[in-house]
mmCIF file with all atom_site columns, C-alpha atoms in Angstrom:
data_model
loop_
_atom_site.group_PDB
_atom_site.id
_atom_site.type_symbol
_atom_site.label_atom_id
_atom_site.label_alt_id
_atom_site.label_comp_id
_atom_site.label_asym_id
_atom_site.label_entity_id
_atom_site.label_seq_id
_atom_site.pdbx_PDB_ins_code
_atom_site.Cartn_x
_atom_site.Cartn_y
_atom_site.Cartn_z
_atom_site.occupancy
_atom_site.B_iso_or_equiv
_atom_site.pdbx_formal_charge
_atom_site.auth_seq_id
_atom_site.auth_comp_id
_atom_site.auth_asym_id
_atom_site.auth_atom_id
_atom_site.pdbx_PDB_model_num
ATOM 1   C CA . ASP A 1 1   ? 62.290 -4.769  -21.752 1.00 80.00 ? 62  ASP A CA 1
ATOM 2   C CA . ILE A 1 2   ? 64.724 -4.499  -18.856 1.00 84.00 ? 63  ILE A CA 1
ATOM 3   C CA . PHE A 1 3   ? 62.667 -7.177  -17.029 1.00 87.00 ? 64  PHE A CA 1
ATOM 4   C CA . SER A 1 4   ? 62.840 -9.962  -19.794 1.00 87.00 ? 65  SER A CA 1
ATOM 5   C CA . VAL A 1 5   ? 66.569 -9.394  -19.533 1.00 90.00 ? 66  VAL A CA 1
ATOM 6   C CA . PHE A 1 6   ? 66.579 -10.319 -15.906 1.00 91.00 ? 67  PHE A CA 1
ATOM 7   C CA . ASP A 1 7   ? 64.837 -13.202 -16.906 1.00 91.00 ? 68  ASP A CA 1
ATOM 8   C CA . GLU A 1 8   ? 67.382 -14.392 -19.197 1.00 92.00 ? 69  GLU A CA 1
ATOM 9   C CA . TYR A 1 9   ? 70.232 -13.389 -17.071 1.00 92.00 ? 70  TYR A CA 1
ATOM 10  C CA . ILE A 1 10  ? 68.974 -15.644 -14.184 1.00 92.00 ? 71  ILE A CA 1
ATOM 11  C CA . ASN A 1 11  ? 68.559 -18.876 -16.617 1.00 90.00 ? 72  ASN A CA 1
ATOM 12  C CA . LEU A 1 12  ? 72.124 -18.052 -18.121 1.00 91.00 ? 73  LEU A CA 1
ATOM 13  C CA . ALA A 1 13  ? 73.627 -17.977 -14.344 1.00 92.00 ? 74  ALA A CA 1
ATOM 14  C CA . ASN A 1 14  ? 71.672 -20.874 -13.607 1.00 91.00 ? 75  ASN A CA 1
ATOM 15  C CA . GLY A 1 15  ? 73.243 -22.471 -16.374 1.00 89.00 ? 76  GLY A CA 1
ATOM 16  C CA . ARG A 1 16  ? 76.906 -21.430 -14.944 1.00 91.00 ? 77  ARG A CA 1
ATOM 17  C CA . ILE A 1 17  ? 75.830 -22.178 -11.405 1.00 91.00 ? 78  ILE A CA 1
ATOM 18  C CA . THR A 1 18  ? 74.826 -25.873 -12.229 1.00 90.00 ? 79  THR A CA 1
ATOM 19  C CA . ALA A 1 19  ? 77.749 -26.234 -14.443 1.00 89.00 ? 80  ALA A CA 1
ATOM 20  C CA . ASN A 1 20  ? 79.956 -25.087 -11.566 1.00 89.00 ? 81  ASN A CA 1
ATOM 21  C CA . LEU A 1 21  ? 78.323 -27.341 -9.181  1.00 89.00 ? 82  LEU A CA 1
ATOM 22  C CA . ASN A 1 22  ? 78.429 -30.656 -11.771 1.00 88.00 ? 83  ASN A CA 1
ATOM 23  C CA . LYS A 1 23  ? 74.775 -30.644 -12.053 1.00 84.00 ? 84  LYS A CA 1
ATOM 24  C CA . LYS A 1 24  ? 73.348 -31.752 -14.908 1.00 76.00 ? 85  LYS A CA 1
ATOM 25  C CA . GLY A 1 25  ? 71.621 -28.481 -16.675 1.00 64.00 ? 86  GLY A CA 1
ATOM 26  C CA . ARG A 1 26  ? 68.459 -30.244 -18.315 1.00 69.00 ? 87  ARG A CA 1
ATOM 27  C CA . TYR A 1 27  ? 67.502 -31.623 -14.771 1.00 68.00 ? 88  TYR A CA 1
ATOM 28  C CA . ASN A 1 28  ? 68.340 -28.370 -12.812 1.00 81.00 ? 89  ASN A CA 1
ATOM 29  C CA . LYS A 1 29  ? 66.819 -25.921 -15.252 1.00 82.00 ? 90  LYS A CA 1
ATOM 30  C CA . ASN A 1 30  ? 64.969 -23.884 -12.130 1.00 87.00 ? 91  ASN A CA 1
ATOM 31  C CA . TYR A 1 31  ? 67.773 -24.963 -9.616  1.00 89.00 ? 92  TYR A CA 1
ATOM 32  C CA . SER A 1 32  ? 69.141 -21.210 -9.197  1.00 90.00 ? 93  SER A CA 1
ATOM 33  C CA . ARG A 1 33  ? 65.544 -19.930 -9.538  1.00 90.00 ? 94  ARG A CA 1
ATOM 34  C CA . LEU A 1 34  ? 64.134 -21.824 -6.733  1.00 91.00 ? 95  LEU A CA 1
ATOM 35  C CA . LYS A 1 35  ? 67.030 -20.659 -4.512  1.00 93.00 ? 96  LYS A CA 1
ATOM 36  C CA . ILE A 1 36  ? 66.633 -17.054 -5.214  1.00 94.00 ? 97  ILE A CA 1
ATOM 37  C CA . ASP A 1 37  ? 62.851 -17.053 -5.162  1.00 95.00 ? 98  ASP A CA 1
ATOM 38  C CA . TYR A 1 38  ? 63.188 -18.451 -1.624  1.00 95.00 ? 99  TYR A CA 1
ATOM 39  C CA . LEU A 1 39  ? 65.570 -15.637 -0.604  1.00 96.00 ? 100 LEU A CA 1
ATOM 40  C CA . ALA A 1 40  ? 63.050 -13.246 -2.378  1.00 96.00 ? 101 ALA A CA 1
ATOM 41  C CA . LYS A 1 41  ? 60.160 -14.592 -0.018  1.00 96.00 ? 102 LYS A CA 1
ATOM 42  C CA . LYS A 1 42  ? 62.222 -14.297 3.080   1.00 96.00 ? 103 LYS A CA 1
ATOM 43  C CA . ILE A 1 43  ? 63.179 -10.950 2.154   1.00 97.00 ? 104 ILE A CA 1
ATOM 44  C CA . TRP A 1 44  ? 59.411 -9.916  1.222   1.00 97.00 ? 105 TRP A CA 1
ATOM 45  C CA . GLN A 1 45  ? 58.349 -11.408 4.771   1.00 95.00 ? 106 GLN A CA 1
ATOM 46  C CA . SER A 1 46  ? 61.172 -9.443  6.793   1.00 94.00 ? 107 SER A CA 1
ATOM 47  C CA . HIS A 1 47  ? 60.217 -6.048  5.312   1.00 93.00 ? 108 HIS A CA 1
ATOM 48  C CA . SER A 1 48  ? 64.179 -5.654  4.508   1.00 94.00 ? 109 SER A CA 1
ATOM 49  C CA . ARG A 1 49  ? 66.818 -5.387  1.908   1.00 94.00 ? 110 ARG A CA 1
ATOM 50  C CA . SER A 1 50  ? 68.458 -8.626  3.412   1.00 95.00 ? 111 SER A CA 1
ATOM 51  C CA . VAL A 1 51  ? 67.902 -11.630 5.836   1.00 95.00 ? 112 VAL A CA 1
ATOM 52  C CA . ASN A 1 52  ? 70.410 -13.412 7.922   1.00 95.00 ? 113 ASN A CA 1
ATOM 53  C CA . TYR A 1 53  ? 72.180 -16.246 6.084   1.00 95.00 ? 114 TYR A CA 1
ATOM 54  C CA . SER A 1 54  ? 71.505 -18.664 9.055   1.00 93.00 ? 115 SER A CA 1
ATOM 55  C CA . GLU A 1 55  ? 67.669 -18.387 7.767   1.00 92.00 ? 116 GLU A CA 1
ATOM 56  C CA . LEU A 1 56  ? 68.913 -19.875 4.267   1.00 91.00 ? 117 LEU A CA 1
ATOM 57  C CA . GLU A 1 57  ? 71.645 -22.458 5.208   1.00 90.00 ? 118 GLU A CA 1
ATOM 58  C CA . ASP A 1 58  ? 69.655 -25.191 4.358   1.00 90.00 ? 119 ASP A CA 1
ATOM 59  C CA . ILE A 1 59  ? 68.371 -23.531 1.014   1.00 91.00 ? 120 ILE A CA 1
ATOM 60  C CA . ILE A 1 60  ? 71.818 -22.204 -0.069  1.00 89.00 ? 121 ILE A CA 1
ATOM 61  C CA . ILE A 1 61  ? 74.623 -24.007 1.138   1.00 88.00 ? 122 ILE A CA 1
ATOM 62  C CA . ARG A 1 62  ? 78.021 -22.587 1.680   1.00 88.00 ? 123 ARG A CA 1
ATOM 63  C CA . ASP A 1 63  ? 79.754 -24.477 -0.748  1.00 87.00 ? 124 ASP A CA 1
ATOM 64  C CA . GLU A 1 64  ? 76.948 -23.077 -3.103  1.00 89.00 ? 125 GLU A CA 1
ATOM 65  C CA . LEU A 1 65  ? 76.980 -19.495 -2.210  1.00 91.00 ? 126 LEU A CA 1
ATOM 66  C CA . GLU A 1 66  ? 80.496 -18.637 -3.811  1.00 90.00 ? 127 GLU A CA 1
ATOM 67  C CA . TYR A 1 67  ? 78.916 -19.552 -7.032  1.00 92.00 ? 128 TYR A CA 1
ATOM 68  C CA . PHE A 1 68  ? 76.059 -17.528 -6.596  1.00 91.00 ? 129 PHE A CA 1
ATOM 69  C CA . GLU A 1 69  ? 77.993 -14.526 -5.584  1.00 90.00 ? 130 GLU A CA 1
ATOM 70  C CA . GLY A 1 70  ? 80.183 -15.083 -8.592  1.00 89.00 ? 131 GLY A CA 1
ATOM 71  C CA . GLU A 1 71  ? 77.357 -14.100 -10.696 1.00 87.00 ? 132 GLU A CA 1
ATOM 72  C CA . ASP A 1 72  ? 77.787 -10.517 -9.292  1.00 81.00 ? 133 ASP A CA 1
ATOM 73  C CA . LEU A 1 73  ? 74.127 -9.536  -9.737  1.00 82.00 ? 134 LEU A CA 1
ATOM 74  C CA . LEU A 1 74  ? 72.374 -12.582 -8.336  1.00 88.00 ? 135 LEU A CA 1
ATOM 75  C CA . ILE A 1 75  ? 73.184 -12.579 -4.582  1.00 92.00 ? 136 ILE A CA 1
ATOM 76  C CA . TYR A 1 76  ? 75.170 -10.277 -2.305  1.00 93.00 ? 137 TYR A CA 1
ATOM 77  C CA . ARG A 1 77  ? 76.605 -11.327 1.122   1.00 92.00 ? 138 ARG A CA 1
ATOM 78  C CA . ASP A 1 78  ? 77.602 -8.820  3.604   1.00 93.00 ? 139 ASP A CA 1
ATOM 79  C CA . LYS A 1 79  ? 78.169 -8.694  7.297   1.00 92.00 ? 140 LYS A CA 1
ATOM 80  C CA . VAL A 1 80  ? 75.810 -6.440  9.216   1.00 89.00 ? 141 VAL A CA 1
ATOM 81  C CA . ASN A 1 81  ? 76.346 -6.055  13.219  1.00 90.00 ? 142 ASN A CA 1
ATOM 82  C CA . GLY A 1 82  ? 78.646 -8.994  12.851  1.00 92.00 ? 143 GLY A CA 1
ATOM 83  C CA . LYS A 1 83  ? 75.831 -11.586 11.386  1.00 93.00 ? 144 LYS A CA 1
ATOM 84  C CA . GLU A 1 84  ? 76.176 -12.580 7.802   1.00 94.00 ? 145 GLU A CA 1
ATOM 85  C CA . THR A 1 85  ? 73.505 -11.504 5.542   1.00 95.00 ? 146 THR A CA 1
ATOM 86  C CA . LEU A 1 86  ? 72.294 -12.033 1.844   1.00 95.00 ? 147 LEU A CA 1
ATOM 87  C CA . SER A 1 87  ? 70.296 -9.670  -0.492  1.00 95.00 ? 148 SER A CA 1
ATOM 88  C CA . PHE A 1 88  ? 70.085 -9.053  -3.710  1.00 94.00 ? 149 PHE A CA 1
ATOM 89  C CA . PRO A 1 89  ? 72.885 -6.227  -5.245  1.00 92.00 ? 150 PRO A CA 1
ATOM 90  C CA . TYR A 1 90  ? 70.527 -4.246  -7.388  1.00 92.00 ? 151 TYR A CA 1
ATOM 91  C CA . ASP A 1 91  ? 67.487 -2.849  -5.937  1.00 95.00 ? 152 ASP A CA 1
ATOM 92  C CA . LEU A 1 92  ? 65.410 -3.014  -9.501  1.00 94.00 ? 153 LEU A CA 1
ATOM 93  C CA . MET A 1 93  ? 66.308 -6.595  -9.701  1.00 94.00 ? 154 MET A CA 1
ATOM 94  C CA . ALA A 1 94  ? 65.492 -7.649  -6.344  1.00 96.00 ? 155 ALA A CA 1
ATOM 95  C CA . GLY A 1 95  ? 62.139 -5.891  -6.765  1.00 97.00 ? 156 GLY A CA 1
ATOM 96  C CA . TYR A 1 96  ? 61.389 -7.976  -9.903  1.00 96.00 ? 157 TYR A CA 1
ATOM 97  C CA . ILE A 1 97  ? 62.494 -11.233 -8.287  1.00 96.00 ? 158 ILE A CA 1
ATOM 98  C CA . ILE A 1 98  ? 60.606 -10.485 -5.070  1.00 97.00 ? 159 ILE A CA 1
ATOM 99  C CA . ALA A 1 99  ? 57.293 -9.570  -7.128  1.00 97.00 ? 160 ALA A CA 1
ATOM 100 C CA . ARG A 1 100 ? 57.759 -12.448 -9.461  1.00 96.00 ? 161 ARG A CA 1
ATOM 101 C CA . SER A 1 101 ? 58.119 -14.617 -6.509  1.00 96.00 ? 162 SER A CA 1
ATOM 102 C CA . ILE A 1 102 ? 54.971 -13.442 -4.408  1.00 96.00 ? 163 ILE A CA 1
ATOM 103 C CA . LEU A 1 103 ? 52.904 -13.529 -7.885  1.00 96.00 ? 164 LEU A CA 1
ATOM 104 C CA . ALA A 1 104 ? 53.829 -17.201 -8.329  1.00 94.00 ? 165 ALA A CA 1
ATOM 105 C CA . ASP A 1 105 ? 52.152 -18.349 -5.559  1.00 92.00 ? 166 ASP A CA 1
ATOM 106 C CA . HIS A 1 106 ? 48.918 -17.316 -7.002  1.00 94.00 ? 167 HIS A CA 1
ATOM 107 C CA . THR A 1 107 ? 48.323 -19.392 -10.269 1.00 87.00 ? 168 THR A CA 1
ATOM 108 C CA . THR A 1 108 ? 44.602 -18.029 -11.175 1.00 92.00 ? 169 THR A CA 1
ATOM 109 C CA . LYS A 1 109 ? 43.549 -14.525 -12.115 1.00 93.00 ? 170 LYS A CA 1
ATOM 110 C CA . ASP A 1 110 ? 41.112 -14.446 -9.309  1.00 95.00 ? 171 ASP A CA 1
ATOM 111 C CA . GLU A 1 111 ? 44.034 -15.688 -6.877  1.00 96.00 ? 172 GLU A CA 1
ATOM 112 C CA . VAL A 1 112 ? 46.168 -13.020 -8.131  1.00 96.00 ? 173 VAL A CA 1
ATOM 113 C CA . ILE A 1 113 ? 43.309 -10.407 -7.598  1.00 96.00 ? 174 ILE A CA 1
ATOM 114 C CA . THR A 1 114 ? 42.740 -11.474 -4.253  1.00 96.00 ? 175 THR A CA 1
ATOM 115 C CA . PHE A 1 115 ? 46.639 -11.344 -3.128  1.00 96.00 ? 176 PHE A CA 1
ATOM 116 C CA . ILE A 1 116 ? 46.754 -7.435  -4.634  1.00 96.00 ? 177 ILE A CA 1
ATOM 117 C CA . CYS A 1 117 ? 43.802 -6.438  -2.712  1.00 95.00 ? 178 CYS A CA 1
ATOM 118 C CA . SER A 1 118 ? 44.991 -8.315  0.519   1.00 95.00 ? 179 SER A CA 1
ATOM 119 C CA . ASN A 1 119 ? 46.037 -6.142  3.458   1.00 93.00 ? 180 ASN A CA 1
ATOM 120 C CA . ASP A 1 120 ? 49.274 -7.765  3.560   1.00 93.00 ? 181 ASP A CA 1
ATOM 121 C CA . PHE A 1 121 ? 50.184 -6.743  -0.052  1.00 95.00 ? 182 PHE A CA 1
ATOM 122 C CA . ARG A 1 122 ? 48.758 -3.013  0.676   1.00 93.00 ? 183 ARG A CA 1
ATOM 123 C CA . ASN A 1 123 ? 50.368 -2.423  3.689   1.00 93.00 ? 184 ASN A CA 1
ATOM 124 C CA . LYS A 1 124 ? 53.825 -3.481  2.498   1.00 94.00 ? 185 LYS A CA 1
ATOM 125 C CA . VAL A 1 125 ? 53.659 -1.279  -0.617  1.00 93.00 ? 186 VAL A CA 1
ATOM 126 C CA . LEU A 1 126 ? 51.362 1.565   0.615   1.00 92.00 ? 187 LEU A CA 1
ATOM 127 C CA . GLY A 1 127 ? 51.208 1.458   4.492   1.00 89.00 ? 188 GLY A CA 1
ATOM 128 C CA . PRO A 1 128 ? 53.281 3.479   6.867   1.00 90.00 ? 189 PRO A CA 1
ATOM 129 C CA . GLU A 1 129 ? 55.608 0.759   7.621   1.00 88.00 ? 190 GLU A CA 1
ATOM 130 C CA . ARG A 1 130 ? 56.454 -0.165  4.030   1.00 93.00 ? 191 ARG A CA 1
ATOM 131 C CA . HIS A 1 131 ? 58.771 -2.670  2.837   1.00 95.00 ? 192 HIS A CA 1
ATOM 132 C CA . ASP A 1 132 ? 62.224 -1.293  2.082   1.00 95.00 ? 193 ASP A CA 1
ATOM 133 C CA . LEU A 1 133 ? 62.132 -2.066  -1.267  1.00 96.00 ? 194 LEU A CA 1
ATOM 134 C CA . TYR A 1 134 ? 58.424 -1.170  -1.636  1.00 95.00 ? 195 TYR A CA 1
ATOM 135 C CA . ASP A 1 135 ? 59.196 1.282   -4.579  1.00 94.00 ? 196 ASP A CA 1
ATOM 136 C CA . ASP A 1 136 ? 61.104 -1.345  -6.872  1.00 95.00 ? 197 ASP A CA 1
ATOM 137 C CA . ILE A 1 137 ? 58.551 -4.161  -5.526  1.00 96.00 ? 198 ILE A CA 1
ATOM 138 C CA . LEU A 1 138 ? 55.627 -2.210  -6.468  1.00 95.00 ? 199 LEU A CA 1
ATOM 139 C CA . ARG A 1 139 ? 57.059 -0.805  -10.156 1.00 94.00 ? 200 ARG A CA 1
ATOM 140 C CA . CYS A 1 140 ? 57.867 -4.570  -10.709 1.00 95.00 ? 201 CYS A CA 1
ATOM 141 C CA . THR A 1 141 ? 54.352 -6.155  -9.407  1.00 95.00 ? 202 THR A CA 1
ATOM 142 C CA . ILE A 1 142 ? 52.655 -3.842  -11.922 1.00 95.00 ? 203 ILE A CA 1
ATOM 143 C CA . VAL A 1 143 ? 54.814 -4.456  -14.966 1.00 93.00 ? 204 VAL A CA 1
ATOM 144 C CA . ILE A 1 144 ? 54.226 -8.390  -14.344 1.00 93.00 ? 205 ILE A CA 1
ATOM 145 C CA . LEU A 1 145 ? 50.948 -7.765  -13.632 1.00 94.00 ? 206 LEU A CA 1
ATOM 146 C CA . LEU A 1 146 ? 50.241 -6.070  -16.874 1.00 91.00 ? 207 LEU A CA 1
ATOM 147 C CA . LYS A 1 147 ? 52.586 -8.641  -18.920 1.00 89.00 ? 208 LYS A CA 1
ATOM 148 C CA . GLU A 1 148 ? 51.434 -11.795 -17.444 1.00 90.00 ? 209 GLU A CA 1
ATOM 149 C CA . HIS A 1 149 ? 47.835 -11.334 -16.188 1.00 91.00 ? 210 HIS A CA 1
ATOM 150 C CA . ASP A 1 150 ? 46.481 -8.151  -18.266 1.00 90.00 ? 211 ASP A CA 1
ATOM 151 C CA . LEU A 1 151 ? 45.696 -6.686  -14.928 1.00 93.00 ? 212 LEU A CA 1
ATOM 152 C CA . LEU A 1 152 ? 46.255 -3.163  -13.814 1.00 92.00 ? 213 LEU A CA 1
ATOM 153 C CA . LEU A 1 153 ? 46.828 -2.675  -10.405 1.00 94.00 ? 214 LEU A CA 1
ATOM 154 C CA . SER A 1 154 ? 44.952 0.680   -10.369 1.00 93.00 ? 215 SER A CA 1
ATOM 155 C CA . ASP A 1 155 ? 41.556 -0.766  -11.386 1.00 94.00 ? 216 ASP A CA 1
ATOM 156 C CA . TYR A 1 156 ? 41.866 -2.602  -8.221  1.00 94.00 ? 217 TYR A CA 1
ATOM 157 C CA . ILE A 1 157 ? 43.677 -0.390  -5.613  1.00 92.00 ? 218 ILE A CA 1
ATOM 158 C CA . ALA A 1 158 ? 42.556 3.369   -5.633  1.00 91.00 ? 219 ALA A CA 1
ATOM 159 C CA . ASP A 1 159 ? 45.528 5.357   -5.067  1.00 90.00 ? 220 ASP A CA 1
ATOM 160 C CA . ASP A 1 160 ? 47.219 8.284   -6.563  1.00 91.00 ? 221 ASP A CA 1
ATOM 161 C CA . ASN A 1 161 ? 50.796 6.853   -6.034  1.00 89.00 ? 222 ASN A CA 1
ATOM 162 C CA . ILE A 1 162 ? 49.543 3.431   -7.770  1.00 92.00 ? 223 ILE A CA 1
ATOM 163 C CA . ALA A 1 163 ? 48.026 5.179   -10.513 1.00 93.00 ? 224 ALA A CA 1
ATOM 164 C CA . ALA A 1 164 ? 51.306 7.193   -11.230 1.00 93.00 ? 225 ALA A CA 1
ATOM 165 C CA . TYR A 1 165 ? 53.010 3.906   -11.114 1.00 89.00 ? 226 TYR A CA 1
ATOM 166 C CA . CYS A 1 166 ? 50.801 2.342   -13.587 1.00 92.00 ? 227 CYS A CA 1
ATOM 167 C CA . ILE A 1 167 ? 51.137 5.074   -16.032 1.00 91.00 ? 228 ILE A CA 1
ATOM 168 C CA . ARG A 1 168 ? 55.078 4.720   -15.933 1.00 89.00 ? 229 ARG A CA 1
ATOM 169 C CA . ALA A 1 169 ? 54.829 0.781   -15.987 1.00 85.00 ? 230 ALA A CA 1
ATOM 170 C CA . ILE A 1 170 ? 52.804 1.242   -19.363 1.00 82.00 ? 231 ILE A CA 1
ATOM 171 C CA . PHE A 1 171 ? 55.577 2.513   -21.182 1.00 84.00 ? 232 PHE A CA 1
ATOM 172 C CA . GLU A 1 172 ? 58.464 0.497   -19.749 1.00 81.00 ? 233 GLU A CA 1
ATOM 173 C CA . ILE A 1 173 ? 57.258 -2.903  -21.079 1.00 79.00 ? 234 ILE A CA 1
ATOM 174 C CA . GLU A 1 174 ? 57.314 -4.468  -24.376 1.00 73.00 ? 235 GLU A CA 1
ATOM 175 C CA . LYS A 1 175 ? 54.009 -6.173  -24.828 1.00 60.00 ? 236 LYS A CA 1
ATOM 176 C CA . SER A 1 176 ? 52.735 -8.124  -27.964 1.00 61.00 ? 237 SER A CA 1
ATOM 177 C CA . PHE A 1 177 ? 48.927 -7.791  -29.049 1.00 46.00 ? 238 PHE A CA 1
#
């Protein structure tokens, strides 16, 4: 499925980035993932598609940025109102990276359920002031919940939109039984 392709792409990009930065790959298998996950969490918190680079300078230093940008689909740098911003160039991939990073903070099934039932999550994907990427984040959260936790979001949140997303998600994933 496309979501497995995203993970494989991130792993391959990490190999190229660490090689370009002269970092030993076997010691830095999650080097890029940690940095893009940090960006993803900042974007999740901001309710927006991008964040000011100044908020990430300590995590993604300027010398590294060109290698992340060189991967084309990983990070996009832009100027908005005179400020340098970072975002993900592809909304579905952004939604996947954000969903994966926010769910990764919750290790047990009970923690995941508590998070998806929280007001914070519900407001960002269903509320009147939804996240700019709510559609992709919601779609990808549902897929990750199904693939990794065997949970169906509509079992925990009664909402017609959630139910429709869940039905579509069932056909988007490759699940082994």
